[in-house]
C-alpha cells in the first residue's frame, strides 16, 4: 500500500473537503504501512480508531454534527486529529481541562502534524486569568501590599518571568504554584482589564494570544473558555467562531455542566466586597477630596454582610421558593441594592478624575443590574417565559459569602441557538456519552436532537483483564454506618491487591471518614501502604506520588473520577463507595425533575439514572487503561443488585467478569501474581 503523497495532504489541508470520501487515505495513514505507524513511536493502529476517523472525516466534509463515543483505548485523540488537521479548515478544538489543553498543544498535535507533514498553524488560547497582566504586575510591585515572605518571593519570580516569556502563560512558571494567591494580584479579570486605554496594550499577553488564535488554522481552547465566551463575549472565541469550519469537543460529557454554569448568572457578596476594596483604594489615590470614601464603602460592605447573615447556617442551598416570605433575606437584598445605588451616585461624580474610578463605576452598575435582574425574575409571569428563558432562582451560602444564581432549566434551546447560522461540523467525543448505547440523555441535554451518534468499543479484553465485584451483606447507602461497612468490606481487597488502589467516594465527608479509618487499620494491621488523601496536596502531586510509590492507596472524590490516567501495576483496584446520584436537595436538579414530570416523564428514569450511569462509567474507566492492565472494580452499593434499575447500570459498564464472592475477588490478584512470577520474588 502506498502513502498519500505529502503534496496531496498539503492540498487537502488547505480547505474543507467537498466530499467525505477519504476512507482510503485514512486506511493508509493508520494501518501498518501508513505514515502514523512510521512516524509515531509505539503507535498501534486499531480498526475502531480507523472507523472513527472515517466517520469524523465524513462529518467534517458534509459540515454535519457527530456524537462519537469511543471506549477507553480506542485512540480517539488521533482519530479526530488526523481528519481535523488534513481537512478541517479552521478548527476550534475544545477540551475538558487546561492540563489536557496543554497536552494537546505541546504533545499530541505536534506529533500528528509532523507525521502528516500537514502545514497547519496552531495556537493555544486560555482565559485571561492565565496570563500575567503588565499593568497589574506593575501596580503590585509599586504598592508593596504583600504580607508573606513567600508571596514576595513569588512576585520576584513573576517579575523575572515577564522579561523572558513570549506567552505570559503562568503554566510556564512552574516554580509559582497555580494556587498561589499572588496570581490574583498580577492577572486581570473582565472587570479590571483597562482594554485599549491601558498603557501596556501593545505588549498585552491576552491580546497577543487572541491575535495568534485569529491567524491560526487550529486553536486549542477549553470548555470553560468556550462557554464563558458564548455567554460573556470575553475570551476571544467569539471572534473565532464565525470563521471556524470545524468545532471539536473532547471530553464532551462535561459540556452540560459547564454550559449550565456559563449560561446561568451568578452574583455574590464576595464580588461586592472586592468592589468596595477597590473603590476605597482608587478613591483615596485619585479623588481623596471628592467623597468620604471610608463611609461610602462601609455602608455597602455592611449591607453585603447582612445579606449573608440572613442565613445563620454555614452552608445553604435553597431555591427561592423555599425561602420563607418572612425571612430577613428579602429586606436585606433590597437594602444592598439601595446602598449600591448610593455608591454608584458618588462614583458618577468622580469618574472623570481617573480611569480606574470609571472602571469601578462600571463594575458597580453591572453588579447592581445583576441584583435587580435576580430580584425581578422572582415575580416574572411563567406563562410569558420562553423555554430559552426558563431559569431556576436559588441561593448558596458559604461560611463568609452568599451567591445568588439564575440557572437555565435546560441549556438545549440556548446551545441550539448558538449552533445556528454558518454551517460547520460539530464533533462531540468522549468515552462516556451513552447509556447502554442509547444517546438520548446526552442529545436531549445538549439540544442535539436527530443528530448522528455512533459508538466504537474499546479494544481491551475486559472479560479477562477485569473483574466487577459487588460485596454481599452491605447496609443501604443511607445508613449511618455505611462508610464504615464499606471500609470493612474493602480492607481484604486492599490487602490482597497489595495497596495499588483508588478509593473513590461520592462525598467529601466519606473521603474524610475513609482516611481516618484506613489510617487506623493500616497502623493496627502493620500494612505499609502509603495513604494519599484528596486535599492534602494538589491532584497532580498526589498522582505523581501514587505512581512513584507503586503500592499506595489514594482516597478521592469527584475530581479523581475522571481525567486520571494511571497505567500499569500501580493501580489494580478501584473501589467506589456508592452509585453517584446527585443529591436530591439540589435546587437545579429538583426544578429539572419537576419540569420533566410536568411533561409526563419520570425524573429518575429520564434524568437522574442516566446522569449517574455516565458518571459511574467515568469512575470505572480509571481501572483498565492499557492492554496489559488487570484489576478489580469494586462497587459497594447494594442497589446495583437489589434495585430493578441495577441491571441497566452494570450493563452500561465495560463487560467485566462479575462476582459477589470475596474469595473469588481476592483470588483474582493471586492469579495475577502467578501470571507475573517476578512479583512472587519481591
Short mmCIF file of C-alpha atoms in Angstrom, two decimals, residues 289-551:
data_model
loop_
_atom_site.label_atom_id
_atom_site.label_comp_id
_atom_site.label_asym_id
_atom_site.label_seq_id
_atom_site.Cartn_x
_atom_site.Cartn_y
_atom_site.Cartn_z
CA UNK A 289 -11.20 65.23 48.45
CA UNK A 290 -14.15 64.01 46.35
CA UNK A 291 -16.01 61.99 48.99
CA UNK A 292 -15.82 60.41 52.42
CA UNK A 293 -14.64 57.16 50.86
CA UNK A 294 -14.47 55.01 54.04
CA UNK A 295 -18.10 55.95 54.79
CA UNK A 296 -19.26 55.35 51.18
CA UNK A 297 -17.72 51.90 51.24
CA UNK A 298 -18.63 50.80 54.79
CA UNK A 299 -22.41 51.12 54.26
CA UNK A 300 -22.24 48.83 51.21
CA UNK A 301 -19.94 46.35 52.98
CA UNK A 302 -22.32 46.19 55.96
CA UNK A 303 -25.31 45.57 53.67
CA UNK A 304 -23.44 42.76 51.86
CA UNK A 305 -22.51 41.09 55.17
CA UNK A 306 -26.08 41.46 56.49
CA UNK A 307 -27.36 39.68 53.37
CA UNK A 308 -25.06 36.73 54.13
CA UNK A 309 -26.20 36.74 57.78
CA UNK A 310 -29.84 36.33 56.70
CA UNK A 311 -28.96 32.60 56.77
CA UNK A 312 -27.36 31.60 60.09
CA UNK A 313 -26.28 28.15 58.81
CA UNK A 314 -22.73 27.54 57.49
CA UNK A 315 -23.80 26.04 54.16
CA UNK A 316 -27.16 26.64 52.46
CA UNK A 317 -28.58 25.67 49.05
CA UNK A 318 -32.18 26.81 48.64
CA UNK A 319 -34.46 27.55 45.72
CA UNK A 320 -36.05 30.99 46.12
CA UNK A 321 -39.47 29.41 46.69
CA UNK A 322 -38.02 27.51 49.66
CA UNK A 323 -37.10 30.73 51.46
CA UNK A 324 -39.81 31.80 53.92
CA UNK A 325 -41.55 35.07 52.87
CA UNK A 326 -40.82 36.38 56.38
CA UNK A 327 -37.05 35.72 56.02
CA UNK A 328 -34.62 38.59 56.64
CA UNK A 329 -33.15 37.74 53.23
CA UNK A 330 -35.62 39.79 51.16
CA UNK A 331 -35.30 43.13 53.02
CA UNK A 332 -31.51 42.61 53.23
CA UNK A 333 -31.37 42.18 49.43
CA UNK A 334 -33.36 45.38 48.95
CA UNK A 335 -31.06 47.23 51.36
CA UNK A 336 -27.94 46.09 49.47
CA UNK A 337 -29.42 47.31 46.18
CA UNK A 338 -30.20 50.72 47.74
CA UNK A 339 -26.67 51.12 49.16
CA UNK A 340 -25.09 50.10 45.84
CA UNK A 341 -27.17 52.77 44.07
CA UNK A 342 -25.78 55.29 46.56
CA UNK A 343 -22.20 54.20 45.79
CA UNK A 344 -22.86 54.46 42.04
CA UNK A 345 -24.12 58.03 42.51
CA UNK A 346 -20.88 59.03 44.29
CA UNK A 347 -18.69 57.30 41.68
CA UNK A 348 -20.54 59.12 38.87
CA UNK A 349 -19.40 62.48 40.29
CA UNK A 350 -15.74 61.39 40.46
CA UNK A 351 -15.37 59.00 37.48
CA UNK A 352 -13.68 61.51 35.18
CA UNK A 353 -10.80 62.01 37.64
CA UNK A 354 -9.25 58.58 36.91
CA UNK A 355 -9.79 55.70 34.53
CA UNK A 356 -9.70 53.27 37.47
CA UNK A 357 -12.57 55.11 39.21
CA UNK A 358 -14.59 54.97 35.96
CA UNK A 359 -13.89 51.23 35.91
CA UNK A 360 -15.22 50.88 39.48
CA UNK A 361 -18.35 52.81 38.44
CA UNK A 362 -18.96 50.39 35.54
CA UNK A 363 -18.49 47.38 37.84
CA UNK A 364 -20.87 48.83 40.44
CA UNK A 365 -23.56 49.37 37.79
CA UNK A 366 -23.11 45.83 36.47
CA UNK A 367 -23.45 44.32 39.97
CA UNK A 368 -26.47 46.49 40.67
CA UNK A 369 -28.10 45.38 37.40
CA UNK A 370 -27.46 41.70 38.19
CA UNK A 371 -29.01 42.01 41.65
CA UNK A 372 -32.03 43.79 40.15
CA UNK A 373 -32.41 41.12 37.42
CA UNK A 374 -32.32 38.34 40.02
CA UNK A 375 -34.83 40.17 42.22
CA UNK A 376 -37.26 40.94 39.38
CA UNK A 377 -37.07 37.37 37.99
CA UNK A 378 -38.90 36.21 41.13
CA UNK A 379 -42.07 37.92 40.01
CA UNK A 380 -41.85 37.08 36.26
CA UNK A 381 -45.04 35.65 34.73
CA UNK A 382 -44.22 31.96 33.99
CA UNK A 383 -46.72 31.94 31.08
CA UNK A 384 -44.70 34.61 29.26
CA UNK A 385 -41.30 32.90 29.65
CA UNK A 386 -39.92 31.07 26.59
CA UNK A 387 -38.07 27.71 27.03
CA UNK A 388 -34.82 29.57 26.38
CA UNK A 389 -35.58 32.00 29.22
CA UNK A 390 -36.64 29.44 31.84
CA UNK A 391 -34.39 29.82 34.88
CA UNK A 392 -34.10 28.37 38.37
CA UNK A 393 -33.53 31.03 41.04
CA UNK A 394 -31.57 29.81 44.05
CA UNK A 395 -29.17 30.93 46.76
CA UNK A 396 -25.99 29.29 48.02
CA UNK A 397 -24.39 30.36 51.27
CA UNK A 398 -20.79 29.62 52.28
CA UNK A 399 -19.06 30.49 55.55
CA UNK A 400 -18.41 34.11 54.57
CA UNK A 401 -20.28 34.75 51.31
CA UNK A 402 -23.65 34.37 49.64
CA UNK A 403 -24.25 33.68 45.95
CA UNK A 404 -27.46 34.37 44.04
CA UNK A 405 -27.85 32.11 41.00
CA UNK A 406 -30.09 32.22 37.92
CA UNK A 407 -29.53 28.84 36.26
CA UNK A 408 -31.17 27.73 32.99
CA UNK A 409 -33.62 24.87 33.38
CA UNK A 410 -32.21 23.41 30.15
CA UNK A 411 -29.25 24.52 28.06
CA UNK A 412 -30.62 22.72 24.98
CA UNK A 413 -32.59 25.66 23.49
CA UNK A 414 -29.75 28.10 24.24
CA UNK A 415 -27.00 25.91 22.77
CA UNK A 416 -29.12 25.04 19.72
CA UNK A 417 -29.42 28.74 19.02
CA UNK A 418 -25.63 29.14 19.32
CA UNK A 419 -25.15 26.44 16.69
CA UNK A 420 -27.47 28.09 14.16
CA UNK A 421 -26.18 30.22 11.31
CA UNK A 422 -22.97 29.40 9.48
CA UNK A 423 -22.87 25.69 8.54
CA UNK A 424 -19.93 23.92 10.15
CA UNK A 425 -19.01 20.49 11.52
CA UNK A 426 -19.64 19.92 15.23
CA UNK A 427 -17.92 16.85 16.74
CA UNK A 428 -18.74 15.74 20.33
CA UNK A 429 -16.49 12.93 21.59
CA UNK A 430 -15.86 11.17 24.90
CA UNK A 431 -15.59 7.67 26.36
CA UNK A 432 -18.90 8.21 28.22
CA UNK A 433 -21.83 9.70 26.30
CA UNK A 434 -24.28 6.78 26.06
CA UNK A 435 -26.27 4.61 28.43
CA UNK A 436 -26.26 1.05 27.01
CA UNK A 437 -25.62 2.51 23.52
CA UNK A 438 -28.53 4.94 23.98
CA UNK A 439 -27.52 8.59 23.38
CA UNK A 440 -30.93 10.15 24.14
CA UNK A 441 -29.98 11.57 27.54
CA UNK A 442 -26.90 13.39 26.24
CA UNK A 443 -28.56 14.52 23.00
CA UNK A 444 -31.55 15.97 24.83
CA UNK A 445 -29.33 17.79 27.36
CA UNK A 446 -27.34 19.47 24.57
CA UNK A 447 -30.17 20.03 22.09
CA UNK A 448 -28.60 17.62 19.57
CA UNK A 449 -31.90 16.05 18.52
CA UNK A 450 -31.87 13.84 15.39
CA UNK A 451 -28.08 14.16 15.03
CA UNK A 452 -25.89 11.19 14.08
CA UNK A 453 -24.48 9.28 17.08
CA UNK A 454 -22.01 6.38 16.88
CA UNK A 455 -20.12 4.27 19.38
CA UNK A 456 -16.83 2.39 18.94
CA UNK A 457 -15.96 -0.28 21.52
CA UNK A 458 -12.73 -0.45 23.48
CA UNK A 459 -10.13 -2.87 22.07
CA UNK A 460 -9.43 -4.16 25.60
CA UNK A 461 -10.47 -7.68 26.64
CA UNK A 462 -12.42 -6.64 29.73
CA UNK A 463 -13.65 -10.17 30.44
CA UNK A 464 -10.12 -11.41 31.19
CA UNK A 465 -8.49 -8.12 32.23
CA UNK A 466 -11.03 -7.03 34.83
CA UNK A 467 -13.48 -8.25 37.44
CA UNK A 468 -16.58 -6.43 38.75
CA UNK A 469 -17.04 -7.29 42.43
CA UNK A 470 -20.18 -6.25 44.37
CA UNK A 471 -19.79 -7.35 48.02
CA UNK A 472 -22.68 -9.04 49.84
CA UNK A 473 -24.43 -8.01 53.07
CA UNK A 474 -23.75 -4.27 52.93
CA UNK A 475 -26.36 -1.95 54.52
CA UNK A 476 -28.35 0.59 52.48
CA UNK A 477 -26.28 3.64 51.43
CA UNK A 478 -28.31 5.99 53.65
CA UNK A 479 -27.39 4.00 56.79
CA UNK A 480 -25.41 5.87 59.45
CA UNK A 481 -22.57 3.32 59.48
CA UNK A 482 -22.44 2.86 55.70
CA UNK A 483 -18.91 4.21 55.09
CA UNK A 484 -17.51 2.04 57.89
CA UNK A 485 -19.22 -1.02 56.40
CA UNK A 486 -17.69 -0.20 53.01
CA UNK A 487 -14.21 0.05 54.59
CA UNK A 488 -14.68 -3.28 56.37
CA UNK A 489 -15.54 -4.87 53.00
CA UNK A 490 -12.69 -3.09 51.22
CA UNK A 491 -9.86 -3.99 53.59
CA UNK A 492 -9.47 -7.65 52.47
CA UNK A 493 -9.36 -6.41 48.86
CA UNK A 494 -6.75 -3.74 49.63
CA UNK A 495 -4.59 -6.34 51.41
CA UNK A 496 -4.98 -8.83 48.53
CA UNK A 497 -4.08 -6.22 45.90
CA UNK A 498 -1.05 -5.05 47.88
CA UNK A 499 -2.39 -1.50 48.05
CA UNK A 500 -2.37 -0.17 44.46
CA UNK A 501 -5.91 1.16 44.94
CA UNK A 502 -8.15 4.14 44.26
CA UNK A 503 -10.89 4.59 46.86
CA UNK A 504 -13.45 6.83 45.10
CA UNK A 505 -16.14 8.45 47.24
CA UNK A 506 -19.25 10.44 46.33
CA UNK A 507 -18.89 12.94 49.22
CA UNK A 508 -16.07 14.78 50.99
CA UNK A 509 -17.45 13.52 54.31
CA UNK A 510 -16.89 9.92 53.12
CA UNK A 511 -13.35 10.82 51.97
CA UNK A 512 -12.52 12.13 55.47
CA UNK A 513 -14.05 9.14 57.25
CA UNK A 514 -12.31 6.66 54.93
CA UNK A 515 -8.96 8.42 55.51
CA UNK A 516 -9.43 8.30 59.29
CA UNK A 517 -10.40 4.61 59.34
CA UNK A 518 -7.78 3.39 56.87
CA UNK A 519 -5.00 5.17 58.80
CA UNK A 520 -6.11 3.35 61.95
CA UNK A 521 -6.45 -0.02 60.20
CA UNK A 522 -3.13 0.19 58.32
CA UNK A 523 -1.39 1.04 61.58
CA UNK A 524 -3.17 -1.73 63.52
CA UNK A 525 -2.52 -4.38 60.84
CA UNK A 526 1.05 -3.20 60.14
CA UNK A 527 0.25 -2.55 56.47
CA UNK A 528 2.90 -0.38 54.85
CA UNK A 529 0.73 1.12 52.11
CA UNK A 530 1.27 4.88 51.66
CA UNK A 531 -2.09 6.66 52.11
CA UNK A 532 -2.83 9.70 49.95
CA UNK A 533 -5.91 11.82 50.53
CA UNK A 534 -7.52 14.45 48.33
CA UNK A 535 -6.91 17.91 49.77
CA UNK A 536 -3.57 17.06 51.40
CA UNK A 537 -1.79 18.11 48.20
CA UNK A 538 -2.73 19.12 44.64
CA UNK A 539 -4.20 16.49 42.32
CA UNK A 540 -1.13 16.32 40.05
CA UNK A 541 1.25 15.95 43.01
CA UNK A 542 -0.88 13.20 44.60
CA UNK A 543 -0.99 11.27 41.33
CA UNK A 544 2.78 11.59 40.81
CA UNK A 545 3.38 10.28 44.34
CA UNK A 546 0.84 7.47 43.80
CA UNK A 547 2.57 6.30 40.61
CA UNK A 548 6.02 6.52 42.19
CA UNK A 549 5.03 4.56 45.32
CA UNK A 550 3.73 1.53 43.43
CA UNK A 551 1.69 0.25 46.42
#
